[in-house]
Amino acid sequence: ESGVKVSDVTYQDIHGTSTTEVAVKFDCSSKSPCNNIRLQDVKLTYKNVLPAQASCSHAVGSASGLVQPSSCL
């Protein structure tokens, strides 16, 4: 658990390769969940060719444009 609250963050125009299968991970606290997280035009792959995954815990937000991996927000 963390006392830090993350909110109103935009990740925009991010393209690249992840060395781990889970390329997008929002692991937020149940006491201080992440709010208003925005993904816009994000394209990440795993090892340059494989589809990456996203994982969200106690995070709320939105996705727009091309977002890969599929948003879990």
JSON list of N, CA, C and O in Angstrom, two decimals, residues 30-64:
[
{"chain": "A", "resi": 30, "resn": "SER", "atom": "N", "xyz": [-5.05, 0.21, -3.48]},
{"chain": "A", "resi": 30, "resn": "SER", "atom": "CA", "xyz": [-6.49, 0.23, -3.27]},
{"chain": "A", "resi": 30, "resn": "SER", "atom": "C", "xyz": [-6.90, 1.44, -2.41]},
{"chain": "A", "resi": 30, "resn": "SER", "atom": "O", "xyz": [-8.00, 1.96, -2.56]},
{"chain": "A", "resi": 31, "resn": "LYS", "atom": "N", "xyz": [-6.02, 1.89, -1.56]},
{"chain": "A", "resi": 31, "resn": "LYS", "atom": "CA", "xyz": [-6.31, 3.06, -0.72]},
{"chain": "A", "resi": 31, "resn": "LYS", "atom": "C", "xyz": [-6.13, 4.37, -1.47]},
{"chain": "A", "resi": 31, "resn": "LYS", "atom": "O", "xyz": [-6.77, 5.36, -1.16]},
{"chain": "A", "resi": 32, "resn": "SER", "atom": "N", "xyz": [-5.24, 4.37, -2.47]},
{"chain": "A", "resi": 32, "resn": "SER", "atom": "CA", "xyz": [-5.00, 5.55, -3.29]},
{"chain": "A", "resi": 32, "resn": "SER", "atom": "C", "xyz": [-4.95, 5.14, -4.75]},
{"chain": "A", "resi": 32, "resn": "SER", "atom": "O", "xyz": [-3.88, 5.09, -5.38]},
{"chain": "A", "resi": 33, "resn": "PRO", "atom": "N", "xyz": [-6.10, 4.81, -5.34]},
{"chain": "A", "resi": 33, "resn": "PRO", "atom": "CA", "xyz": [-6.10, 4.33, -6.73]},
{"chain": "A", "resi": 33, "resn": "PRO", "atom": "C", "xyz": [-5.64, 5.41, -7.72]},
{"chain": "A", "resi": 33, "resn": "PRO", "atom": "O", "xyz": [-5.70, 6.61, -7.43]},
{"chain": "A", "resi": 34, "resn": "CYS", "atom": "N", "xyz": [-5.17, 4.97, -8.86]},
{"chain": "A", "resi": 34, "resn": "CYS", "atom": "CA", "xyz": [-4.78, 5.88, -9.94]},
{"chain": "A", "resi": 34, "resn": "CYS", "atom": "C", "xyz": [-6.04, 6.29, -10.69]},
{"chain": "A", "resi": 34, "resn": "CYS", "atom": "O", "xyz": [-6.85, 5.44, -11.06]},
{"chain": "A", "resi": 35, "resn": "ASN", "atom": "N", "xyz": [-6.19, 7.57, -10.92]},
{"chain": "A", "resi": 35, "resn": "ASN", "atom": "CA", "xyz": [-7.38, 8.10, -11.60]},
{"chain": "A", "resi": 35, "resn": "ASN", "atom": "C", "xyz": [-7.00, 8.96, -12.79]},
{"chain": "A", "resi": 35, "resn": "ASN", "atom": "O", "xyz": [-5.98, 9.63, -12.78]},
{"chain": "A", "resi": 36, "resn": "ASN", "atom": "N", "xyz": [-7.87, 8.93, -13.79]},
{"chain": "A", "resi": 36, "resn": "ASN", "atom": "CA", "xyz": [-7.72, 9.76, -14.98]},
{"chain": "A", "resi": 36, "resn": "ASN", "atom": "C", "xyz": [-6.38, 9.53, -15.68]},
{"chain": "A", "resi": 36, "resn": "ASN", "atom": "O", "xyz": [-5.70, 10.48, -16.05]},
{"chain": "A", "resi": 37, "resn": "ILE", "atom": "N", "xyz": [-6.02, 8.26, -15.85]},
{"chain": "A", "resi": 37, "resn": "ILE", "atom": "CA", "xyz": [-4.83, 7.90, -16.61]},
{"chain": "A", "resi": 37, "resn": "ILE", "atom": "C", "xyz": [-5.26, 7.79, -18.07]},
{"chain": "A", "resi": 37, "resn": "ILE", "atom": "O", "xyz": [-6.27, 7.17, -18.39]},
{"chain": "A", "resi": 38, "resn": "ARG", "atom": "N", "xyz": [-4.52, 8.43, -18.97]},
{"chain": "A", "resi": 38, "resn": "ARG", "atom": "CA", "xyz": [-4.89, 8.44, -20.38]},
{"chain": "A", "resi": 38, "resn": "ARG", "atom": "C", "xyz": [-3.76, 7.85, -21.24]},
{"chain": "A", "resi": 38, "resn": "ARG", "atom": "O", "xyz": [-2.60, 8.25, -21.09]},
{"chain": "A", "resi": 39, "resn": "LEU", "atom": "N", "xyz": [-4.14, 6.93, -22.11]},
{"chain": "A", "resi": 39, "resn": "LEU", "atom": "CA", "xyz": [-3.23, 6.37, -23.10]},
{"chain": "A", "resi": 39, "resn": "LEU", "atom": "C", "xyz": [-3.69, 6.85, -24.47]},
{"chain": "A", "resi": 39, "resn": "LEU", "atom": "O", "xyz": [-4.85, 6.68, -24.83]},
{"chain": "A", "resi": 40, "resn": "GLN", "atom": "N", "xyz": [-2.77, 7.46, -25.21]},
{"chain": "A", "resi": 40, "resn": "GLN", "atom": "CA", "xyz": [-3.12, 7.96, -26.54]},
{"chain": "A", "resi": 40, "resn": "GLN", "atom": "C", "xyz": [-1.99, 7.63, -27.50]},
{"chain": "A", "resi": 40, "resn": "GLN", "atom": "O", "xyz": [-0.84, 8.04, -27.31]},
{"chain": "A", "resi": 41, "resn": "ASP", "atom": "N", "xyz": [-2.33, 6.86, -28.53]},
{"chain": "A", "resi": 41, "resn": "ASP", "atom": "CA", "xyz": [-1.36, 6.46, -29.56]},
{"chain": "A", "resi": 41, "resn": "ASP", "atom": "C", "xyz": [-0.12, 5.82, -28.94]},
{"chain": "A", "resi": 41, "resn": "ASP", "atom": "O", "xyz": [0.99, 6.32, -29.05]},
{"chain": "A", "resi": 42, "resn": "VAL", "atom": "N", "xyz": [-0.34, 4.69, -28.29]},
{"chain": "A", "resi": 42, "resn": "VAL", "atom": "CA", "xyz": [0.73, 3.91, -27.66]},
{"chain": "A", "resi": 42, "resn": "VAL", "atom": "C", "xyz": [0.84, 2.57, -28.38]},
{"chain": "A", "resi": 42, "resn": "VAL", "atom": "O", "xyz": [-0.16, 1.86, -28.51]},
{"chain": "A", "resi": 43, "resn": "LYS", "atom": "N", "xyz": [2.02, 2.24, -28.86]},
{"chain": "A", "resi": 43, "resn": "LYS", "atom": "CA", "xyz": [2.22, 0.96, -29.55]},
{"chain": "A", "resi": 43, "resn": "LYS", "atom": "C", "xyz": [3.49, 0.32, -29.02]},
{"chain": "A", "resi": 43, "resn": "LYS", "atom": "O", "xyz": [4.60, 0.76, -29.31]},
{"chain": "A", "resi": 44, "resn": "LEU", "atom": "N", "xyz": [3.29, -0.75, -28.24]},
{"chain": "A", "resi": 44, "resn": "LEU", "atom": "CA", "xyz": [4.41, -1.48, -27.66]},
{"chain": "A", "resi": 44, "resn": "LEU", "atom": "C", "xyz": [4.32, -2.95, -28.06]},
{"chain": "A", "resi": 44, "resn": "LEU", "atom": "O", "xyz": [3.24, -3.53, -28.06]},
{"chain": "A", "resi": 45, "resn": "THR", "atom": "N", "xyz": [5.45, -3.53, -28.39]},
{"chain": "A", "resi": 45, "resn": "THR", "atom": "CA", "xyz": [5.52, -4.95, -28.70]},
{"chain": "A", "resi": 45, "resn": "THR", "atom": "C", "xyz": [6.45, -5.62, -27.69]},
{"chain": "A", "resi": 45, "resn": "THR", "atom": "O", "xyz": [7.15, -4.95, -26.94]},
{"chain": "A", "resi": 46, "resn": "TYR", "atom": "N", "xyz": [6.43, -6.93, -27.71]},
{"chain": "A", "resi": 46, "resn": "TYR", "atom": "CA", "xyz": [7.28, -7.73, -26.85]},
{"chain": "A", "resi": 46, "resn": "TYR", "atom": "C", "xyz": [8.33, -8.40, -27.72]},
{"chain": "A", "resi": 46, "resn": "TYR", "atom": "O", "xyz": [8.00, -9.09, -28.68]},
{"chain": "A", "resi": 47, "resn": "LYS", "atom": "N", "xyz": [9.59, -8.16, -27.43]},
{"chain": "A", "resi": 47, "resn": "LYS", "atom": "CA", "xyz": [10.71, -8.72, -28.21]},
{"chain": "A", "resi": 47, "resn": "LYS", "atom": "C", "xyz": [10.59, -8.38, -29.69]},
{"chain": "A", "resi": 47, "resn": "LYS", "atom": "O", "xyz": [10.82, -9.22, -30.55]},
{"chain": "A", "resi": 48, "resn": "ASN", "atom": "N", "xyz": [10.18, -7.17, -30.00]},
{"chain": "A", "resi": 48, "resn": "ASN", "atom": "CA", "xyz": [10.09, -6.62, -31.36]},
{"chain": "A", "resi": 48, "resn": "ASN", "atom": "C", "xyz": [8.98, -7.16, -32.24]},
{"chain": "A", "resi": 48, "resn": "ASN", "atom": "O", "xyz": [8.66, -6.56, -33.23]},
{"chain": "A", "resi": 49, "resn": "VAL", "atom": "N", "xyz": [8.42, -8.32, -31.93]},
{"chain": "A", "resi": 49, "resn": "VAL", "atom": "CA", "xyz": [7.44, -8.90, -32.86]},
{"chain": "A", "resi": 49, "resn": "VAL", "atom": "C", "xyz": [6.18, -9.45, -32.20]},
{"chain": "A", "resi": 49, "resn": "VAL", "atom": "O", "xyz": [5.14, -9.53, -32.84]},
{"chain": "A", "resi": 50, "resn": "LEU", "atom": "N", "xyz": [6.28, -9.85, -30.96]},
{"chain": "A", "resi": 50, "resn": "LEU", "atom": "CA", "xyz": [5.14, -10.50, -30.32]},
{"chain": "A", "resi": 50, "resn": "LEU", "atom": "C", "xyz": [4.20, -9.47, -29.69]},
{"chain": "A", "resi": 50, "resn": "LEU", "atom": "O", "xyz": [4.64, -8.39, -29.28]},
{"chain": "A", "resi": 51, "resn": "PRO", "atom": "N", "xyz": [2.92, -9.80, -29.58]},
{"chain": "A", "resi": 51, "resn": "PRO", "atom": "CA", "xyz": [1.99, -8.89, -28.91]},
{"chain": "A", "resi": 51, "resn": "PRO", "atom": "C", "xyz": [2.35, -8.77, -27.42]},
{"chain": "A", "resi": 51, "resn": "PRO", "atom": "O", "xyz": [2.66, -9.76, -26.78]},
{"chain": "A", "resi": 52, "resn": "ALA", "atom": "N", "xyz": [2.32, -7.55, -26.92]},
{"chain": "A", "resi": 52, "resn": "ALA", "atom": "CA", "xyz": [2.56, -7.30, -25.50]},
{"chain": "A", "resi": 52, "resn": "ALA", "atom": "C", "xyz": [1.23, -7.35, -24.76]},
{"chain": "A", "resi": 52, "resn": "ALA", "atom": "O", "xyz": [0.16, -7.41, -25.37]},
{"chain": "A", "resi": 53, "resn": "GLN", "atom": "N", "xyz": [1.30, -7.32, -23.44]},
{"chain": "A", "resi": 53, "resn": "GLN", "atom": "CA", "xyz": [0.10, -7.33, -22.61]},
{"chain": "A", "resi": 53, "resn": "GLN", "atom": "C", "xyz": [0.07, -6.11, -21.70]},
{"chain": "A", "resi": 53, "resn": "GLN", "atom": "O", "xyz": [1.09, -5.47, -21.47]},
{"chain": "A", "resi": 54, "resn": "ALA", "atom": "N", "xyz": [-1.12, -5.82, -21.18]},
{"chain": "A", "resi": 54, "resn": "ALA", "atom": "CA", "xyz": [-1.31, -4.73, -20.22]},
{"chain": "A", "resi": 54, "resn": "ALA", "atom": "C", "xyz": [-1.92, -5.31, -18.95]},
{"chain": "A", "resi": 54, "resn": "ALA", "atom": "O", "xyz": [-2.70, -6.25, -19.00]},
{"chain": "A", "resi": 55, "resn": "SER", "atom": "N", "xyz": [-1.55, -4.72, -17.81]},
{"chain": "A", "resi": 55, "resn": "SER", "atom": "CA", "xyz": [-2.07, -5.16, -16.53]},
{"chain": "A", "resi": 55, "resn": "SER", "atom": "C", "xyz": [-2.45, -3.93, -15.70]},
{"chain": "A", "resi": 55, "resn": "SER", "atom": "O", "xyz": [-1.65, -3.00, -15.58]},
{"chain": "A", "resi": 56, "resn": "CYS", "atom": "N", "xyz": [-3.66, -3.93, -15.15]},
{"chain": "A", "resi": 56, "resn": "CYS", "atom": "CA", "xyz": [-4.11, -2.80, -14.33]},
{"chain": "A", "resi": 56, "resn": "CYS", "atom": "C", "xyz": [-4.67, -3.29, -13.02]},
{"chain": "A", "resi": 56, "resn": "CYS", "atom": "O", "xyz": [-5.44, -4.25, -12.98]},
{"chain": "A", "resi": 57, "resn": "SER", "atom": "N", "xyz": [-4.29, -2.63, -11.96]},
{"chain": "A", "resi": 57, "resn": "SER", "atom": "CA", "xyz": [-4.83, -2.91, -10.64]},
{"chain": "A", "resi": 57, "resn": "SER", "atom": "C", "xyz": [-5.14, -1.57, -9.97]},
{"chain": "A", "resi": 57, "resn": "SER", "atom": "O", "xyz": [-4.24, -0.74, -9.79]},
{"chain": "A", "resi": 58, "resn": "HIS", "atom": "N", "xyz": [-6.41, -1.35, -9.68]},
{"chain": "A", "resi": 58, "resn": "HIS", "atom": "CA", "xyz": [-6.87, -0.11, -9.04]},
{"chain": "A", "resi": 58, "resn": "HIS", "atom": "C", "xyz": [-6.50, 1.13, -9.87]},
{"chain": "A", "resi": 58, "resn": "HIS", "atom": "O", "xyz": [-6.03, 2.12, -9.33]},
{"chain": "A", "resi": 59, "resn": "ALA", "atom": "N", "xyz": [-6.71, 1.04, -11.18]},
{"chain": "A", "resi": 59, "resn": "ALA", "atom": "CA", "xyz": [-6.43, 2.16, -12.09]},
{"chain": "A", "resi": 59, "resn": "ALA", "atom": "C", "xyz": [-7.64, 2.40, -12.98]},
{"chain": "A", "resi": 59, "resn": "ALA", "atom": "O", "xyz": [-8.24, 1.46, -13.49]},
{"chain": "A", "resi": 60, "resn": "VAL", "atom": "N", "xyz": [-7.98, 3.67, -13.16]},
{"chain": "A", "resi": 60, "resn": "VAL", "atom": "CA", "xyz": [-9.12, 4.05, -13.97]},
{"chain": "A", "resi": 60, "resn": "VAL", "atom": "C", "xyz": [-8.66, 5.12, -14.96]},
{"chain": "A", "resi": 60, "resn": "VAL", "atom": "O", "xyz": [-7.92, 6.04, -14.60]},
{"chain": "A", "resi": 61, "resn": "GLY", "atom": "N", "xyz": [-9.09, 5.00, -16.20]},
{"chain": "A", "resi": 61, "resn": "GLY", "atom": "CA", "xyz": [-8.72, 5.99, -17.19]},
{"chain": "A", "resi": 61, "resn": "GLY", "atom": "C", "xyz": [-9.34, 5.68, -18.53]},
{"chain": "A", "resi": 61, "resn": "GLY", "atom": "O", "xyz": [-10.38, 5.03, -18.61]},
{"chain": "A", "resi": 62, "resn": "SER", "atom": "N", "xyz": [-8.67, 6.12, -19.59]},
{"chain": "A", "resi": 62, "resn": "SER", "atom": "CA", "xyz": [-9.21, 5.95, -20.93]},
{"chain": "A", "resi": 62, "resn": "SER", "atom": "C", "xyz": [-8.08, 5.75, -21.93]},
{"chain": "A", "resi": 62, "resn": "SER", "atom": "O", "xyz": [-6.93, 6.03, -21.65]},
{"chain": "A", "resi": 63, "resn": "ALA", "atom": "N", "xyz": [-8.47, 5.28, -23.11]},
{"chain": "A", "resi": 63, "resn": "ALA", "atom": "CA", "xyz": [-7.53, 5.08, -24.20]},
{"chain": "A", "resi": 63, "resn": "ALA", "atom": "C", "xyz": [-8.13, 5.64, -25.47]},
{"chain": "A", "resi": 63, "resn": "ALA", "atom": "O", "xyz": [-9.34, 5.55, -25.68]},
{"chain": "A", "resi": 64, "resn": "SER", "atom": "N", "xyz": [-7.27, 6.24, -26.31]},
{"chain": "A", "resi": 64, "resn": "SER", "atom": "CA", "xyz": [-7.75, 6.77, -27.58]},
{"chain": "A", "resi": 64, "resn": "SER", "atom": "C", "xyz": [-6.67, 6.59, -28.63]},
{"chain": "A", "resi": 64, "resn": "SER", "atom": "O", "xyz": [-5.49, 6.46, -28.32]}
]
